[in-house]
Short mmCIF file of C-alpha atoms in Angstrom, two decimals:
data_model
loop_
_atom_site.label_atom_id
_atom_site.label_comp_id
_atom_site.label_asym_id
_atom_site.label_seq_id
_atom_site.Cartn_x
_atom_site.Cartn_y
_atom_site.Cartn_z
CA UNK A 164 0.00 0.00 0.00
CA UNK A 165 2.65 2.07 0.56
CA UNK A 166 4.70 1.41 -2.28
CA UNK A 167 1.50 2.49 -4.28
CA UNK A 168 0.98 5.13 -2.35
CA UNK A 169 4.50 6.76 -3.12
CA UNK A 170 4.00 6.00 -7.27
CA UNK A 171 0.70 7.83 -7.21
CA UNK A 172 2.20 10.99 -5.43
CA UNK A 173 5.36 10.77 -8.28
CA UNK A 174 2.50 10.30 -10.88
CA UNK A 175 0.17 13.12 -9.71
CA UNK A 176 3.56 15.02 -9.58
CA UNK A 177 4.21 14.79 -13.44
CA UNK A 178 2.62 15.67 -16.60
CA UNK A 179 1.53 12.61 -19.55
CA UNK A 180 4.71 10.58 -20.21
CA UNK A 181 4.83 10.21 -24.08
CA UNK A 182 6.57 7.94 -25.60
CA UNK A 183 10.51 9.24 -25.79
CA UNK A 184 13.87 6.92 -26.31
CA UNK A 185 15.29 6.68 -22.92
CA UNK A 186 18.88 7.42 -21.75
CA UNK A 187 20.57 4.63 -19.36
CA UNK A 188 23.71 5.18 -17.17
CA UNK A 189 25.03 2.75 -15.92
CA UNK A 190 26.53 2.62 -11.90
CA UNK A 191 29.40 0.66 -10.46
CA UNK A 192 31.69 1.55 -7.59
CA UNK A 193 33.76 -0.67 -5.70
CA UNK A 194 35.11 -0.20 -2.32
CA UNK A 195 38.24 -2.42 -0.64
CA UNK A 196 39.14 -1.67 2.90
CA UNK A 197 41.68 -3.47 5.58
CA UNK A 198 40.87 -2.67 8.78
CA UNK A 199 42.86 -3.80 12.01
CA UNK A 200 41.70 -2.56 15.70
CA UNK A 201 43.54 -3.39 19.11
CA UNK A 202 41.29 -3.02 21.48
CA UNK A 203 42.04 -3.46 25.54
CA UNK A 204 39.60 -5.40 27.35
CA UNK A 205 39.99 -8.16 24.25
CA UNK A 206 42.28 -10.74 24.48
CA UNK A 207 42.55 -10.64 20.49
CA UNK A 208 42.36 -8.04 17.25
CA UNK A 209 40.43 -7.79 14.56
CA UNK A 210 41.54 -7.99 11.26
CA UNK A 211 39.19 -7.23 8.33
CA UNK A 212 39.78 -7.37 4.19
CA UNK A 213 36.37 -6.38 2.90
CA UNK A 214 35.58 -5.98 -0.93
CA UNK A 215 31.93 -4.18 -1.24
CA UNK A 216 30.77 -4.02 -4.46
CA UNK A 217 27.67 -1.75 -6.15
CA UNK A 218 26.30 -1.98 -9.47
CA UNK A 219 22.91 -1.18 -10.96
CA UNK A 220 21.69 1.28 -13.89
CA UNK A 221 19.40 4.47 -14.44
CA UNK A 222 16.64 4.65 -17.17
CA UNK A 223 15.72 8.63 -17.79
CA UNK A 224 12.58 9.56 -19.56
CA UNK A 225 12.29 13.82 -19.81
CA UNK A 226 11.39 14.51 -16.25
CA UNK A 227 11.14 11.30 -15.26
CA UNK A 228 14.15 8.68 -14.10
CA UNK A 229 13.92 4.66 -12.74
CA UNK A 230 17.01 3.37 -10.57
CA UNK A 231 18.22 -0.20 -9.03
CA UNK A 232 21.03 -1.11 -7.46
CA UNK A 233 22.35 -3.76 -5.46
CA UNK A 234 25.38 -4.21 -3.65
CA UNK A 235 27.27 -7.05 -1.88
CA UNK A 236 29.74 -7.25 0.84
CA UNK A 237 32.21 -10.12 1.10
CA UNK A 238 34.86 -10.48 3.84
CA UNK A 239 37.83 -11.79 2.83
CA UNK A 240 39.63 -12.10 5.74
CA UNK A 241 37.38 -12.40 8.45
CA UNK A 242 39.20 -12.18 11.87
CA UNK A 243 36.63 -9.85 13.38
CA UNK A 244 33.17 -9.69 14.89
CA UNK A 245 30.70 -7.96 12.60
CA UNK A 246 28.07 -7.61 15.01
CA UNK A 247 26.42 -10.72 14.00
CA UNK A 248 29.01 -13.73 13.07
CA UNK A 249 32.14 -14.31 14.35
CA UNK A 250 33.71 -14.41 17.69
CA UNK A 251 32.51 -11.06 20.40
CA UNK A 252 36.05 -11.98 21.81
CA UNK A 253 37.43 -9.86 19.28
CA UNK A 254 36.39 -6.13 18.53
CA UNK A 255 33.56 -4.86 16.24
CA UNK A 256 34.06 -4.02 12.50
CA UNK A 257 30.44 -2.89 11.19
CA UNK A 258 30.72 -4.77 8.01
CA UNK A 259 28.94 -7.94 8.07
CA UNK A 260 29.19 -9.88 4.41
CA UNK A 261 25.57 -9.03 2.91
CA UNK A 262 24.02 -9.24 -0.75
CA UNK A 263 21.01 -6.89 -0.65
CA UNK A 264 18.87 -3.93 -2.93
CA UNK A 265 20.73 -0.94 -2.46
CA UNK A 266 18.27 1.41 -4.21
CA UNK A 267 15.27 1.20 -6.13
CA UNK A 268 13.68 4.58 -6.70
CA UNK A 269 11.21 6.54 -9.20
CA UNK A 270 11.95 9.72 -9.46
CA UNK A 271 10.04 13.01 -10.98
CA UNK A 272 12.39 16.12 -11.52
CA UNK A 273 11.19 19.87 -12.39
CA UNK A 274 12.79 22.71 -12.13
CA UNK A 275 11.43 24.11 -8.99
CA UNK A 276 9.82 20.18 -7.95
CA UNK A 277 11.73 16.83 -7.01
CA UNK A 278 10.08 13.73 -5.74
CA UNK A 279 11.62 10.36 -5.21
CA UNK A 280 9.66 7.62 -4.11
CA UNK A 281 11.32 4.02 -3.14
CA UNK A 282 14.17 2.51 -1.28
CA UNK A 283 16.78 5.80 -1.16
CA UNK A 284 19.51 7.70 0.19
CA UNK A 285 18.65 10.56 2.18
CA UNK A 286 21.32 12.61 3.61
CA UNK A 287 20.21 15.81 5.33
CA UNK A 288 23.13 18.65 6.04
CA UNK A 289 26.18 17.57 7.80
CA UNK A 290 24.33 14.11 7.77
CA UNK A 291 24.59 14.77 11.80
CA UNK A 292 20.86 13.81 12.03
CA UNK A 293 19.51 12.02 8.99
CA UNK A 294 23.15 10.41 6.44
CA UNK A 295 23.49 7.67 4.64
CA UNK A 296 26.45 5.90 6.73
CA UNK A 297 28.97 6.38 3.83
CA UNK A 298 31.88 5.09 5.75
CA UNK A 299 30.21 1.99 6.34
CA UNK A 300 30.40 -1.31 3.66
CA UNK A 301 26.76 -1.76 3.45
CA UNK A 302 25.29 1.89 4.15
CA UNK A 303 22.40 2.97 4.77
CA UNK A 304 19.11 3.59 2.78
CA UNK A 305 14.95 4.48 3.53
CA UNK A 306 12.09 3.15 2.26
CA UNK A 307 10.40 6.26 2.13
CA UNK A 308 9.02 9.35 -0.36
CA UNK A 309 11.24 12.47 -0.35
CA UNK A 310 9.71 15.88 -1.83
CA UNK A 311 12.37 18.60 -2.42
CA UNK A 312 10.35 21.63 -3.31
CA UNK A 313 12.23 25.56 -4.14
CA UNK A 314 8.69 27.70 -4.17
CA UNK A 315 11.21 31.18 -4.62
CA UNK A 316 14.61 31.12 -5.76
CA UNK A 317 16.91 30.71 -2.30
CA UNK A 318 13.92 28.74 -0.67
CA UNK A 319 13.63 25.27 0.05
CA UNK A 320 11.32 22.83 1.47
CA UNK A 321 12.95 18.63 1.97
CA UNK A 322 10.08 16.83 3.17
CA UNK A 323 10.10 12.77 3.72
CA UNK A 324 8.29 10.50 4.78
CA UNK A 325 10.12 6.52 5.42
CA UNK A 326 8.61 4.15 6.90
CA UNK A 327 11.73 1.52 6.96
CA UNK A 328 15.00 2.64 7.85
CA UNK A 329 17.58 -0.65 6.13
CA UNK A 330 20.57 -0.66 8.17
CA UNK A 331 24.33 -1.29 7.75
CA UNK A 332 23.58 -4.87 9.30
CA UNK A 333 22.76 -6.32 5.86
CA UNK A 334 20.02 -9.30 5.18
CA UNK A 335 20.81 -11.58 7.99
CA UNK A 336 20.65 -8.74 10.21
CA UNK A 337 18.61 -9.53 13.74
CA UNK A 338 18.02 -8.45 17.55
CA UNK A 339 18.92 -5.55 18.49
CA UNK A 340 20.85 -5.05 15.08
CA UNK A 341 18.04 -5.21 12.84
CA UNK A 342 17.84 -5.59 8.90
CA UNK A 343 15.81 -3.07 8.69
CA UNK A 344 14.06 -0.93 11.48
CA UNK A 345 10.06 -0.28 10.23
CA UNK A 346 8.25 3.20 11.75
CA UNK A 347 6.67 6.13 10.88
CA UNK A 348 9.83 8.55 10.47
CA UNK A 349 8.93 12.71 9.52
CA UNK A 350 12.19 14.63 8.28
CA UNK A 351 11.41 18.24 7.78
CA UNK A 352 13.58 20.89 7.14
CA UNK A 353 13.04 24.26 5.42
CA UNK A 354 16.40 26.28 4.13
CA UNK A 355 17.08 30.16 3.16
CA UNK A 356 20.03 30.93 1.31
CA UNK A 357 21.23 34.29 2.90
CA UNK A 358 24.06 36.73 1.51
CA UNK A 359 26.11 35.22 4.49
CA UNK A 360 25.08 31.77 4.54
CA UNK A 361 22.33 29.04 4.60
CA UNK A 362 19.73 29.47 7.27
CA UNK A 363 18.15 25.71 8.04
CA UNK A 364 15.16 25.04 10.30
CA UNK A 365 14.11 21.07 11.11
CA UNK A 366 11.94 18.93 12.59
CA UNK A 367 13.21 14.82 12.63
CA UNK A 368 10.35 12.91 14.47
CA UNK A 369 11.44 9.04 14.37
CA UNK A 370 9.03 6.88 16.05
CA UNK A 371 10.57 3.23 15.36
CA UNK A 372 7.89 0.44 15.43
CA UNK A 373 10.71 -2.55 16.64
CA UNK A 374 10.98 -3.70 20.43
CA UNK A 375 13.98 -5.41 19.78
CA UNK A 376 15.73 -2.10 19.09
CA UNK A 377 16.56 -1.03 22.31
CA UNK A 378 12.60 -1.42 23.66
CA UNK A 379 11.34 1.77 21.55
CA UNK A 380 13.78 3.90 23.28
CA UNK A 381 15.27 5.19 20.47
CA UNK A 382 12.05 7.14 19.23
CA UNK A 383 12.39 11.09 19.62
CA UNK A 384 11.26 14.41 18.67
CA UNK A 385 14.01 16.80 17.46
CA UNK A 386 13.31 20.54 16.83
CA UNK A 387 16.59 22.71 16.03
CA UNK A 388 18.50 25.49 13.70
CA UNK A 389 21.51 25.79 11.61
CA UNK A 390 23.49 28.00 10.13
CA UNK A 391 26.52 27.71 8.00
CA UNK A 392 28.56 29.50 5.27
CA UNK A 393 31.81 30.72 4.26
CA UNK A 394 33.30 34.44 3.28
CA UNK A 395 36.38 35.27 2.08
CA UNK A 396 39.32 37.49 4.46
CA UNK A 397 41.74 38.91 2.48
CA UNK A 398 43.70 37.66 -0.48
CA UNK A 399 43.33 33.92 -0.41
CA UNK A 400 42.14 33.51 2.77
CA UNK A 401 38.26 32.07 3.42
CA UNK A 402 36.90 31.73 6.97
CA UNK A 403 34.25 29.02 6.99
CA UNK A 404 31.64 28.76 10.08
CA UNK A 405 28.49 26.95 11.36
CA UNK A 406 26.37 26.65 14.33
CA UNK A 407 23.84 24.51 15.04
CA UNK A 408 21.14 24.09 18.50
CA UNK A 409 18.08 21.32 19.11
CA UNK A 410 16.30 20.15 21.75
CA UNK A 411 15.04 16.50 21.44
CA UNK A 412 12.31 14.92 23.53
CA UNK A 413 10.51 11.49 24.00
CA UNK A 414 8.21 10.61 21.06
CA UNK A 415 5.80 7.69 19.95
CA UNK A 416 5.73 4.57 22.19
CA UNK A 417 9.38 5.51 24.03
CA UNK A 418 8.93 4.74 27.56
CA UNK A 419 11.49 7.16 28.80
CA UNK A 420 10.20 10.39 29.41
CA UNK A 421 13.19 12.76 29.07
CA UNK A 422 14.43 16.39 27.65
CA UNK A 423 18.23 17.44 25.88
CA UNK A 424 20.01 19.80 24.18
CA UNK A 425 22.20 19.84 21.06
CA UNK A 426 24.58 22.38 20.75
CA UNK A 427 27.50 22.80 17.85
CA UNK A 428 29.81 25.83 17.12
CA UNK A 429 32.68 25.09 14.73
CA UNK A 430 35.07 27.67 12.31
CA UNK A 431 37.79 26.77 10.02
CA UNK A 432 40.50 29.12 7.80
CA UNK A 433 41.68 28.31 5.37
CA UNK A 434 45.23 29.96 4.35
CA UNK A 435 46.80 29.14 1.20
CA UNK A 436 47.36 25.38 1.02
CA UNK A 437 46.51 25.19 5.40
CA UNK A 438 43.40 25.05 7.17
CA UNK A 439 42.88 25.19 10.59
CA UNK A 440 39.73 24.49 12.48
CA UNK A 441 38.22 23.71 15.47
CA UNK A 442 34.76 23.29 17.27
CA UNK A 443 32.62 22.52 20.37
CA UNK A 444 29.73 19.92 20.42
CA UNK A 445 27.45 18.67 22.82
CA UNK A 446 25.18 16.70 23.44
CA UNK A 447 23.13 16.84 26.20
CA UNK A 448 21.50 14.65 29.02
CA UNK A 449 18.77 14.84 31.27
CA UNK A 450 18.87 12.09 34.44
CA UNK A 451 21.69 10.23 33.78
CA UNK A 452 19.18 7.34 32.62
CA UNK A 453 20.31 5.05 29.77
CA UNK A 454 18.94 6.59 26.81
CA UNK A 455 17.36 9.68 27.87
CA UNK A 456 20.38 11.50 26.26
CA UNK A 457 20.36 13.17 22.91
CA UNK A 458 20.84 10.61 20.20
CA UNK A 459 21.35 10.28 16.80
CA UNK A 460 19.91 6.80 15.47
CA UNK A 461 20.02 7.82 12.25
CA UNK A 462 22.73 9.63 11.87
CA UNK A 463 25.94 9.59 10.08
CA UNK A 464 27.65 9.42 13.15
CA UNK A 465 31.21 8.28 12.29
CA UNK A 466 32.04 11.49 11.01
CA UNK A 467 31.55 13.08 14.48
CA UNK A 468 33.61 12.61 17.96
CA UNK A 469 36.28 10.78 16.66
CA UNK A 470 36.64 7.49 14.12
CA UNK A 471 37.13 5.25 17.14
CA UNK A 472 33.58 4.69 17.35
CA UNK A 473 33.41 5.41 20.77
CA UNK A 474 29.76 7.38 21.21
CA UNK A 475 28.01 6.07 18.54
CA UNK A 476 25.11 5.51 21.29
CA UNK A 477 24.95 9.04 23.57
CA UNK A 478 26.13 7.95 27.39
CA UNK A 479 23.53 8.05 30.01
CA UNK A 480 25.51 11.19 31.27
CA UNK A 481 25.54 13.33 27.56
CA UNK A 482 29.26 13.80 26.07
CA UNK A 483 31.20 17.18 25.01
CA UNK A 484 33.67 17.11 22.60
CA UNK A 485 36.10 20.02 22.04
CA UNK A 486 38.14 19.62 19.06
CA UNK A 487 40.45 20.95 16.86
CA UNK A 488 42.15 20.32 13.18
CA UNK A 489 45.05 20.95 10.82
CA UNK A 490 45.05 19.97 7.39
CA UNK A 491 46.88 20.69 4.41
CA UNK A 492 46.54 19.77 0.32
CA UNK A 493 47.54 19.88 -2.89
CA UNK A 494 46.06 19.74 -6.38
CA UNK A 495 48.16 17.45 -8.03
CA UNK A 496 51.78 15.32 -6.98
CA UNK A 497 52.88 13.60 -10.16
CA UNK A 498 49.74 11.00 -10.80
CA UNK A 499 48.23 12.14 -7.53
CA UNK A 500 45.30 14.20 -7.48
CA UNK A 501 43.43 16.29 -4.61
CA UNK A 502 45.75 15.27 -2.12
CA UNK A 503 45.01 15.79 1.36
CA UNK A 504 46.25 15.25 4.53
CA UNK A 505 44.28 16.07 7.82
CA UNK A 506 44.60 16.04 12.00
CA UNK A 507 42.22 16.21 14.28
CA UNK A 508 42.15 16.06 18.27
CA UNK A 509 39.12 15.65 20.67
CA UNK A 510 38.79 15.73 24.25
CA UNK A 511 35.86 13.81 25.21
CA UNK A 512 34.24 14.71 28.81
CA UNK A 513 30.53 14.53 30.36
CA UNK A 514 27.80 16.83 29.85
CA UNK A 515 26.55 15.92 32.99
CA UNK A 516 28.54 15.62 36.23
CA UNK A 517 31.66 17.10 34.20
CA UNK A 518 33.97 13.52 34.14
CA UNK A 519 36.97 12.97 31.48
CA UNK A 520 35.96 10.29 29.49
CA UNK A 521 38.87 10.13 27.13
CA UNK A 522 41.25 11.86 24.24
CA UNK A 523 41.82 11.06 20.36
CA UNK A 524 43.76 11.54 17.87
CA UNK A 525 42.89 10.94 14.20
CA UNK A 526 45.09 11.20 11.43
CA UNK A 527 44.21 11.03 7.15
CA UNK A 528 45.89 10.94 4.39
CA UNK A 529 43.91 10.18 0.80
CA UNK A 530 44.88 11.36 -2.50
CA UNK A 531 42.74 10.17 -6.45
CA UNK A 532 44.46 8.16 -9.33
CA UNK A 533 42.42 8.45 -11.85
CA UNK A 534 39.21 6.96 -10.99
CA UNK A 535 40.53 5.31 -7.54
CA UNK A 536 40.75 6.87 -4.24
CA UNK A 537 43.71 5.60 -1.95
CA UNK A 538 43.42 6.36 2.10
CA UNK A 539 44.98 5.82 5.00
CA UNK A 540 43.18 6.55 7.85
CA UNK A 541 44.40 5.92 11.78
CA UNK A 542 42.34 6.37 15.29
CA UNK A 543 43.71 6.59 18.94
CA UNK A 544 41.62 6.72 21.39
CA UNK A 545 43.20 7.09 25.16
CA UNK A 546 40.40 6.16 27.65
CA UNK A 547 39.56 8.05 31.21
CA UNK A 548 36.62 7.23 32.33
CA UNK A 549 34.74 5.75 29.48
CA UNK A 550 35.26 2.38 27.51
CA UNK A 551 38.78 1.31 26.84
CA UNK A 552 41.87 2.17 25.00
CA UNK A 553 41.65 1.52 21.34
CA UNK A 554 43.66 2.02 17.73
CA UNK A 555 42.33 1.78 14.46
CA UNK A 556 43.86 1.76 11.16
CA UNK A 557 42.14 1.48 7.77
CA UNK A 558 43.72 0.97 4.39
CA UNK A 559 41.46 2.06 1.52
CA UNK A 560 40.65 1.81 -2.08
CA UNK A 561 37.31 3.36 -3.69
CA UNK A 562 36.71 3.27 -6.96
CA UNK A 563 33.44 4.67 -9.50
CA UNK A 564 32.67 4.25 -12.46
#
């Protein structure tokens, strides 16, 4: 029902589709990753050689587009625990081997009217609330009808609708680390491009219909602002900015009654071929209850406090992470292309009762051959008061078609 549901919206959407030849692209990208993580508290490492692979095709009609896509995982050396096979005596790498539909979308474009309807990426702003999991093997994707409407010229209205979220845990997913998580999920959010930057208002209810995930307690209401934008200073200098506030509360069947805060303020300037940056994030708690902290289910969240993975789920007690970056680049090194190299340090502490939890380090370096991407990509985290000392390090290829 509401499959057909989401066709007849795309269809009312459109005008008479006469016959025309139709345009296919094809899609292909391939992804192979080594990751190795020493983690204390383990009396063994994981070691993980994954090869993802994504293929599918696009047919285009005027205003009018079809997409599928699959993708499939497969671990090649599988010394790890994926969060669903292998042994929990070593740590987690979120990349369990999976063959599954990536995508399969209709889509309706005009020029001041989008709608997609179908199984989708949605990736809202920084991705700090609604993302797609990039970093991830299998990603993440919606079941779910997206209208992205510009009524006047710097306006814009992204409205969706998805009522399956399909997780990074792939097909055989299960428990607590569902397949897919079903619900009635609202993402609003209504943008004005100003002459100093974009001016975002949101509203993310997700109200997730699964008891195994975490009893319902990840269902919330989240109500917030952002702003971000960039001006230059000066001869080749450009100062880049954003701040960001929400408050999230219970919301559909969540048994926790609770309140929190979101806060971000981050900068960066960039100088010739250096930027530095830095930034303050929190988010908040109320009791000190499991759960009744702000959290991000749906988030991209690995691009946020640190790549050691360490508050994916918010502690009971909130966290606030102060951090700051250095990175430098070039445009081209011989073959190498867009060559970057980037540090970043975070010190981690409690938003309630003020404890240390911990400091990290995280170092990149990533530069394009042609149509490959090559990264190397390292995590330290030094533990205080929360989890455990651990080092990652991730050797990458990408590569799209």
């Amino acid at each position: 029902m509401r499959l057909a549901l989401a066709a007849a919206a795309l269809i009312a959407a459109g005008q008479p589709l006469h016959a025309q030849s139709v345009a296919l692209k094809p899609l292909a990208d391939a992804r192979t990753r080594y990751e190795t993580v020493e983690q204390d508290g383990l009396p063994r490492d994981a070691d993980a050689l994954t090869i993802r692979l994504r293929a599918g095709v696009e047919a285009r009609v005027e205003r009018w587009s079809a997409l599928v896509e699959g993708q499939g995982t497969l671990g090649v050396v599988d010394r790890y625990f994926d969060g669903l096979e292998g042994a929990a005596d070593r740590p987690l790498v979120a990349d369990p081997q999976n063959v599954a539909l990536y995508r399969a979308q209709l889509q309706y474009r005009a020029d001041d009217l989008t709608m997609t309807a179908g199984r989708q990426r949605i990736a809202l702003d920084d991705e700090r609330f609604v993302g797609a999991i990039g970093f991830r093997q299998n990603g993440q994707t919606f079941d779910a009808v997206r209208a992205e409407w510009t009524p006047l010229p710097k306006l814009k209205l992204d409205l969706s609708y998805a009522w399956s979220v399909r997780t990074i845990w792939g097909n055989d997913g299960r428990d607590a680390r569902q397949s897919a998580v079903s619900g009635d999920n609202v993402f609003a959010n209504l943008s004005y491009a100003t002459p100093v930057g974009l001016l975002t208002g949101f509203a993310y209810l997700v109200d997730q219909d699964e008891a195994a995930v975490q009893g319902y307690r990840l269902s919330s209401q989240t109500y917030g602002v952002r702003f971000a934008g960039a001006r230059p200073i000066g001869s080749g200098a450009k100062l880049s900015y954003q701040a960001s506030y929400a408050r999230q509360a219970d919301y559909g069947g969540n048994p926790n009654a609770y309140r929190a805060e979101y806060y971000l303020i981050d900068a960066a300037l960039d100088v010739w071929r250096l930027r530095f940056g830095g930034g303050f994030e929190v988010l908040g708690a109320d009791d000190g209850r499991a759960l009744t902290s702000f959290q991000t289910p749906l988030g991209t969240n690995f691009k946020f406090q640190g790549w050691a993975d360490k508050f994916l789920t918010t502690p009971p007690d909130g966290v606030r992470d102060l951090y700051g970056q250095v990175s430098t680049g070039w445009k081209a090194i011989g073959p190498a292309r867009d060559i970057t190299v980037q540090a970043v340090f975070h010190d981690f502490r409690s938003d309630r009762l003020g404890r240390r939890y911990g400091r990290e380090w995280d170092l990149l370096a990533s530069a394009k051959f042609g149509p490959t991407t090559a990264s190397v990509r390292y995590a330290d985290y030094d533990a205080r008061s929360f989890a455990t000392d651990t080092s990652k390090l991730w050797l990458q290829l990408d590569w799209a078609l």
